[in-house]
JSON list of C-alpha atoms in Angstrom, two decimals:
[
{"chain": "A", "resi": 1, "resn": "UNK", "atom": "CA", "xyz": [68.63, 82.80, 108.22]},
{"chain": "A", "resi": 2, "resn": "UNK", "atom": "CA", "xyz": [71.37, 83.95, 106.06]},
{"chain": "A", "resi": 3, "resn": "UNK", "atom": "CA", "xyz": [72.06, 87.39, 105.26]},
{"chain": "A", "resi": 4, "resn": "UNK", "atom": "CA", "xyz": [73.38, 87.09, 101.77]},
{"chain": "A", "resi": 5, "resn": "UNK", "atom": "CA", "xyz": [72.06, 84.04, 100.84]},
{"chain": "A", "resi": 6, "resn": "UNK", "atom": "CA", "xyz": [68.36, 81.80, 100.40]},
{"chain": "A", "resi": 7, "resn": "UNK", "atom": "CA", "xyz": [67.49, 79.27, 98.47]},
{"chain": "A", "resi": 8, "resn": "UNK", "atom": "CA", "xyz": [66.27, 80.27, 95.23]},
{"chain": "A", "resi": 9, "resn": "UNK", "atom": "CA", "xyz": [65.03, 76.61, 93.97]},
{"chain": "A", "resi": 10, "resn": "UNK", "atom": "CA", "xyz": [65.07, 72.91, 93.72]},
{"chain": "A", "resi": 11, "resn": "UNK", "atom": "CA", "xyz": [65.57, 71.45, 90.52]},
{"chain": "A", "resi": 12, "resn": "UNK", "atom": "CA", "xyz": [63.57, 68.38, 89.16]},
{"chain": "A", "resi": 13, "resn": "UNK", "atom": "CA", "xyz": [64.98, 66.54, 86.12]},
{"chain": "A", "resi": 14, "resn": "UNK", "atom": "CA", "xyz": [62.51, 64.87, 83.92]},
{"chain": "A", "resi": 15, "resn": "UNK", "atom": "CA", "xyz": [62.13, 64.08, 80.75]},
{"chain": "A", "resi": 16, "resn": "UNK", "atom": "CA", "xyz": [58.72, 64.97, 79.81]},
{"chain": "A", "resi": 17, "resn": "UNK", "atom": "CA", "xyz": [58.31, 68.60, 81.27]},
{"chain": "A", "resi": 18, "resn": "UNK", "atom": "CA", "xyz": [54.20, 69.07, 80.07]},
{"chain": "A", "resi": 19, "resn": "UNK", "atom": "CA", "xyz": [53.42, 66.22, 81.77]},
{"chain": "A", "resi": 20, "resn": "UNK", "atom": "CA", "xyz": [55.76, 66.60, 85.04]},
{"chain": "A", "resi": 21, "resn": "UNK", "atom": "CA", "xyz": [54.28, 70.56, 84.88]},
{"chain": "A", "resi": 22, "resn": "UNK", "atom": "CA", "xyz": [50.58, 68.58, 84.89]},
{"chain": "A", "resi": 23, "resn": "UNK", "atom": "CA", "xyz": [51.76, 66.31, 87.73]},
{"chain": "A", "resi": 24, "resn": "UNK", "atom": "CA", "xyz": [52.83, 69.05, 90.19]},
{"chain": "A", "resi": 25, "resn": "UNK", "atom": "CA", "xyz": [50.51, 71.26, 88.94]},
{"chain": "A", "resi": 26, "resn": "UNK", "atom": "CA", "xyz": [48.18, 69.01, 90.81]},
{"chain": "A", "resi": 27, "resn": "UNK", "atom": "CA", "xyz": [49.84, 69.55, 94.28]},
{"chain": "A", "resi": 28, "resn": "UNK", "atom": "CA", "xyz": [48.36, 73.34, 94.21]},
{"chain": "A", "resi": 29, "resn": "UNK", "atom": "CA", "xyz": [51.60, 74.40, 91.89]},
{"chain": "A", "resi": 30, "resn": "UNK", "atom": "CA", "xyz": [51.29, 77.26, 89.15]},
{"chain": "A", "resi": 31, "resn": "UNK", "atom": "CA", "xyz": [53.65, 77.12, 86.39]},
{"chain": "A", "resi": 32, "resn": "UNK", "atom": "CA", "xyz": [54.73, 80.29, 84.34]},
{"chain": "A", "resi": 33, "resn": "UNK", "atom": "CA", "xyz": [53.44, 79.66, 81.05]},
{"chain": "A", "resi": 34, "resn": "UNK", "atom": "CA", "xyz": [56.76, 81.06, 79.11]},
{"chain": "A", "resi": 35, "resn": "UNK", "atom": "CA", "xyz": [59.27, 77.68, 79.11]},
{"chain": "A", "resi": 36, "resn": "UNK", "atom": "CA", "xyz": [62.72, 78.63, 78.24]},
{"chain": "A", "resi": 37, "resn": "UNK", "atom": "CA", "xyz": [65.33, 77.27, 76.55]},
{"chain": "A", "resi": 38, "resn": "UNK", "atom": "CA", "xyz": [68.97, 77.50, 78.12]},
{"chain": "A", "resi": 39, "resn": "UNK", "atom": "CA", "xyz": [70.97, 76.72, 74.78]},
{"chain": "A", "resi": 40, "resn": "UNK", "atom": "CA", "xyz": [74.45, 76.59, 76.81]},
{"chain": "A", "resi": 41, "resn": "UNK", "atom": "CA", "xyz": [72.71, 73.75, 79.43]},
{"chain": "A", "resi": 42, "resn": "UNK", "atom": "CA", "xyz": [70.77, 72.35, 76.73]},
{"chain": "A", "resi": 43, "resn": "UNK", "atom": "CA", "xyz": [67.49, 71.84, 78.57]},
{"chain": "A", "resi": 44, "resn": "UNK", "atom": "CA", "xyz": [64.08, 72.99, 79.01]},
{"chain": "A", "resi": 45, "resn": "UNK", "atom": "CA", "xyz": [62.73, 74.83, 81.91]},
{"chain": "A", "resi": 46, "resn": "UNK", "atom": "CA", "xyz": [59.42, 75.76, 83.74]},
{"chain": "A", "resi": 47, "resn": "UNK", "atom": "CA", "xyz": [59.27, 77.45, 86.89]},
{"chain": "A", "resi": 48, "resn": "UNK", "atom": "CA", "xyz": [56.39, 77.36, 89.59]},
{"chain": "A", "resi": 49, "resn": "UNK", "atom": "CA", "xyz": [56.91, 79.78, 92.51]},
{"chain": "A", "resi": 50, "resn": "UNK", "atom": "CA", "xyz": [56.72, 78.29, 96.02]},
{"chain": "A", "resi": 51, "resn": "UNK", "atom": "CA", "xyz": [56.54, 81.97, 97.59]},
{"chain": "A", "resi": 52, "resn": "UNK", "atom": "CA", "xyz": [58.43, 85.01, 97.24]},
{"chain": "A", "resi": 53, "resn": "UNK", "atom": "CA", "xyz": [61.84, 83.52, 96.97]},
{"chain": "A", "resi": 54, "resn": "UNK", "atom": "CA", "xyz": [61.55, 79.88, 96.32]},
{"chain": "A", "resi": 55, "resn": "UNK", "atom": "CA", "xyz": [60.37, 77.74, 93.33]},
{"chain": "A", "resi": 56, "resn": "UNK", "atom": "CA", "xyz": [60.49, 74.53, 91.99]},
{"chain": "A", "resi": 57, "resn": "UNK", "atom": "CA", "xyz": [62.71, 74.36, 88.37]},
{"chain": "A", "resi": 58, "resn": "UNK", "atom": "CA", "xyz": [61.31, 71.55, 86.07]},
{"chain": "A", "resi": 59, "resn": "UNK", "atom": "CA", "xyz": [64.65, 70.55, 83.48]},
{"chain": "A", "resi": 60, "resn": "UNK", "atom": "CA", "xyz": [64.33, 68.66, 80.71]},
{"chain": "A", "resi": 61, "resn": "UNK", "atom": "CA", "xyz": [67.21, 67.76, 77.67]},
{"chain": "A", "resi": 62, "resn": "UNK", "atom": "CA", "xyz": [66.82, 68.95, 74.70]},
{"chain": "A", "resi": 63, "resn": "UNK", "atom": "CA", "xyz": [69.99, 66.91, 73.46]},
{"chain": "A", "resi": 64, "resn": "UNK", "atom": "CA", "xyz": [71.05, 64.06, 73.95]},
{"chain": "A", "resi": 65, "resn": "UNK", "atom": "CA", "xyz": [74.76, 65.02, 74.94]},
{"chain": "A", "resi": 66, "resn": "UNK", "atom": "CA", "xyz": [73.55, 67.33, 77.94]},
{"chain": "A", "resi": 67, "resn": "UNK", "atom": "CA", "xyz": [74.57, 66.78, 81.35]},
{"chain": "A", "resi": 68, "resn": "UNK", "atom": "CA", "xyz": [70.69, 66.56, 82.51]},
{"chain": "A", "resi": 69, "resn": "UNK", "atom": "CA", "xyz": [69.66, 63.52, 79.73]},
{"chain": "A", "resi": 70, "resn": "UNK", "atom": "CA", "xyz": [73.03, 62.01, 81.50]},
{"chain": "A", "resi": 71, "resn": "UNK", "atom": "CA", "xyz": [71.54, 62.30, 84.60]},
{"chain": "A", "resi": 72, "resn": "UNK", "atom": "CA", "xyz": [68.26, 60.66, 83.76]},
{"chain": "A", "resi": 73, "resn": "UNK", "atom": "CA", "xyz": [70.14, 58.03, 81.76]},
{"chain": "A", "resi": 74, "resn": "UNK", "atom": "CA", "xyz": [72.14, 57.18, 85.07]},
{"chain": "A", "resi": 75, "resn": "UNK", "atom": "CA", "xyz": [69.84, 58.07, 88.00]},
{"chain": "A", "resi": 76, "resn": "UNK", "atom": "CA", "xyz": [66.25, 58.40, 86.12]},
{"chain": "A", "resi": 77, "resn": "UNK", "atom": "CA", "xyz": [63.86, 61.60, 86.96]},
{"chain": "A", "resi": 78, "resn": "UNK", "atom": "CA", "xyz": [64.02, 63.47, 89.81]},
{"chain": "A", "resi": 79, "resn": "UNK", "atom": "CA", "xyz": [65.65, 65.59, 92.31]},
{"chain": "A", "resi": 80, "resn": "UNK", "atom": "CA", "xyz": [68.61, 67.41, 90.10]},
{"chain": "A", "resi": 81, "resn": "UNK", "atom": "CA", "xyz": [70.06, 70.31, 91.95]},
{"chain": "A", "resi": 82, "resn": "UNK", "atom": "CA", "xyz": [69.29, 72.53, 95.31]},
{"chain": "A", "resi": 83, "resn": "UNK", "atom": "CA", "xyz": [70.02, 76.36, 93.99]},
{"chain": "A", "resi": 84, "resn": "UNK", "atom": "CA", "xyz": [70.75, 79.22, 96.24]},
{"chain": "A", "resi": 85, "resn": "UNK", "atom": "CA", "xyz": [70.64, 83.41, 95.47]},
{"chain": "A", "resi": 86, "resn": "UNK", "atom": "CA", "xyz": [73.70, 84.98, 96.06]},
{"chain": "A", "resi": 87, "resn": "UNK", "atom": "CA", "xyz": [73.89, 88.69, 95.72]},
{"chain": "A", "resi": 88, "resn": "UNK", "atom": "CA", "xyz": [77.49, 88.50, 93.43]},
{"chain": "A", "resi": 89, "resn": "UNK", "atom": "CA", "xyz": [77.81, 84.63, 92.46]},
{"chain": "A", "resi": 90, "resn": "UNK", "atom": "CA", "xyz": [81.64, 85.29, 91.55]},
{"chain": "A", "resi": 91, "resn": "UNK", "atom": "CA", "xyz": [82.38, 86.86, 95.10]},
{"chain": "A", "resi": 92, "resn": "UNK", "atom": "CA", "xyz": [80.83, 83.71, 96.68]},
{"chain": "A", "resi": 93, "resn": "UNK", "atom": "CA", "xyz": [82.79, 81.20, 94.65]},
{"chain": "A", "resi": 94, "resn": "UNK", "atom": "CA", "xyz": [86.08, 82.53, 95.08]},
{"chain": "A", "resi": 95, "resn": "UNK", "atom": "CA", "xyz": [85.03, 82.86, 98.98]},
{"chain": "A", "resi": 96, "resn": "UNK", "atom": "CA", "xyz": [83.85, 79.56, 98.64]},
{"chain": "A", "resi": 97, "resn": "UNK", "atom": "CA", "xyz": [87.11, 78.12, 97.04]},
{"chain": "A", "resi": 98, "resn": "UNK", "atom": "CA", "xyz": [89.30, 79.66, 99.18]},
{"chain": "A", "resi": 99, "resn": "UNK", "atom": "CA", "xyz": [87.59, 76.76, 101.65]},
{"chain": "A", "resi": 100, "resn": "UNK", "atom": "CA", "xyz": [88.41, 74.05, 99.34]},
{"chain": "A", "resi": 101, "resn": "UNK", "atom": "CA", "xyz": [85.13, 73.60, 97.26]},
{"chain": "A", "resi": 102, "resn": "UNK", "atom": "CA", "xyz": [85.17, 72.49, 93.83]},
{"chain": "A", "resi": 103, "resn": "UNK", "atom": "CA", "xyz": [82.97, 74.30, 90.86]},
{"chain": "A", "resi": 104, "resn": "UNK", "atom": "CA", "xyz": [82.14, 72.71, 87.50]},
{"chain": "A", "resi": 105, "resn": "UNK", "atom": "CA", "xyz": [83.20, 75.76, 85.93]},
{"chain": "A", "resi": 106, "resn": "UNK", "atom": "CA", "xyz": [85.97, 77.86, 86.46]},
{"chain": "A", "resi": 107, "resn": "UNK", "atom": "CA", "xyz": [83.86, 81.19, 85.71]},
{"chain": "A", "resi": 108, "resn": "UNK", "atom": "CA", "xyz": [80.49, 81.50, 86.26]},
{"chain": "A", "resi": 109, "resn": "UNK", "atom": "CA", "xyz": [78.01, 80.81, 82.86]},
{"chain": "A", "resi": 110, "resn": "UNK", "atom": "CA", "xyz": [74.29, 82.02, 81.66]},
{"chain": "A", "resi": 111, "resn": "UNK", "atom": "CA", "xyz": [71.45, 79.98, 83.71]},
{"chain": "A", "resi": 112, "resn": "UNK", "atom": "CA", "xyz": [67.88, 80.52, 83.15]},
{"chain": "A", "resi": 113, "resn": "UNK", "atom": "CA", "xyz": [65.72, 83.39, 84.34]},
{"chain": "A", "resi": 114, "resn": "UNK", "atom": "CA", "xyz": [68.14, 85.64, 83.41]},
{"chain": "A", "resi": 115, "resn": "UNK", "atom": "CA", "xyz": [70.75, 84.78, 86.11]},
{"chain": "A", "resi": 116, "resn": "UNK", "atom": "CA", "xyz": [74.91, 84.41, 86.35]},
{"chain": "A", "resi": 117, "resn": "UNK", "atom": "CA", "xyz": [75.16, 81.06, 88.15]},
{"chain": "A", "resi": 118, "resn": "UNK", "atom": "CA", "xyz": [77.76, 78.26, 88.91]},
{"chain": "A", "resi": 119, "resn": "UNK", "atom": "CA", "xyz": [77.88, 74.91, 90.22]},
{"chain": "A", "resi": 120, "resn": "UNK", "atom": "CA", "xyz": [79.35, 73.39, 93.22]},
{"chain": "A", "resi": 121, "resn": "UNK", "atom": "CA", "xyz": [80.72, 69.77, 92.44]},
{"chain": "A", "resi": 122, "resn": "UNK", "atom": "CA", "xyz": [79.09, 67.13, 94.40]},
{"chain": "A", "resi": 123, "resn": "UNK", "atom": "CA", "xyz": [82.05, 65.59, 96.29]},
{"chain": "A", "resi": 124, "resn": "UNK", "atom": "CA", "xyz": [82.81, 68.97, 98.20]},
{"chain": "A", "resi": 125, "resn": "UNK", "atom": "CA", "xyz": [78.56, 69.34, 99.38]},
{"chain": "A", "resi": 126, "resn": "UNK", "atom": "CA", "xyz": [78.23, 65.80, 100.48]},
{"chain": "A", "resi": 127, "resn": "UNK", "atom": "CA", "xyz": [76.86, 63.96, 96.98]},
{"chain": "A", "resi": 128, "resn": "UNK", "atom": "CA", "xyz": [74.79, 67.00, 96.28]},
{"chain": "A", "resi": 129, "resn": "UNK", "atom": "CA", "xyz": [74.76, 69.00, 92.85]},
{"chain": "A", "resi": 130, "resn": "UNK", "atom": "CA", "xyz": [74.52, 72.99, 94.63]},
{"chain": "A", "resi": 131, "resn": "UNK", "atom": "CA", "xyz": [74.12, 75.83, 92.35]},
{"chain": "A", "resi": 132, "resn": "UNK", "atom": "CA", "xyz": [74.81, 79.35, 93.15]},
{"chain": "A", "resi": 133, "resn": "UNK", "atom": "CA", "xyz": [72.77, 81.89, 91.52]},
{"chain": "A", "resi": 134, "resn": "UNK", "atom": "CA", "xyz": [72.69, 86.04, 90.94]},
{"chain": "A", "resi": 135, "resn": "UNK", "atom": "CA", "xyz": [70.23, 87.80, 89.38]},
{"chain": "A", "resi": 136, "resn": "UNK", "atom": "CA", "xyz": [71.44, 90.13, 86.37]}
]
């Protein structure tokens, strides 16, 4: 286990989040009933709680231009992002750079559930979208 870091959740792009919510929802999954709006990301969200730490993040657009309708456009639904909890998500990307990673931004930006998060680019995890996350 890590000391300073777990993952927080896995990120499902989809672009019809009632009925993805129903379709999980049938796997024993129980979704918040507040969706929010992350006007900066320009998607959707609903969150479903796996236990205490991890949950399953349903994203959909809500514009045409955002990166997560580009993704469904290219790849179709599914599997967006892994996300992890870091206790200070600017600490952990400059540590992080320092070892050659790449971020999408160059400071971290306003995610959902309240949080300070950042993304590492694919081509330094392997072909895999990684988000960092701290709670504010």
């Amino acid at each position: 286990m890590l000391p300073d870091c777990y993952l927080d959740h896995i990120a499902i792009a989809t672009d019809d989040l009632e009925s993805t919510v129903d379709l999980y929802s049938k796997l024993g999954l129980s979704f918040e009933a507040k969706r929010e709006i992350v006007e900066d990301q320009k998607v959707k969200t609903a969150f479903a709680a796996i236990d205490e730490n991890a949950h399953v993040e349903l994203l959909e657009p809500t514009s045409s231009d955002s990166a997560i309708h580009k993704f469904i456009e290219k790849k179709g639904p599914g599997i967006h992002h892994l996300c992890f909890r870091v206790p200070d998500v600017m600490a952990k990307q400059k540590e992080l750079e320092a070892q050659g990673m790449r971020f999408i931004y160059s400071e971290p930006v306003k995610g959902a559930n309240n949080c300070l998060v950042n993304f590492i680019h694919p081509k330094s995890m392997k072909g895999v979208l990684t988000e960092i996350s701290q709670k504010l």
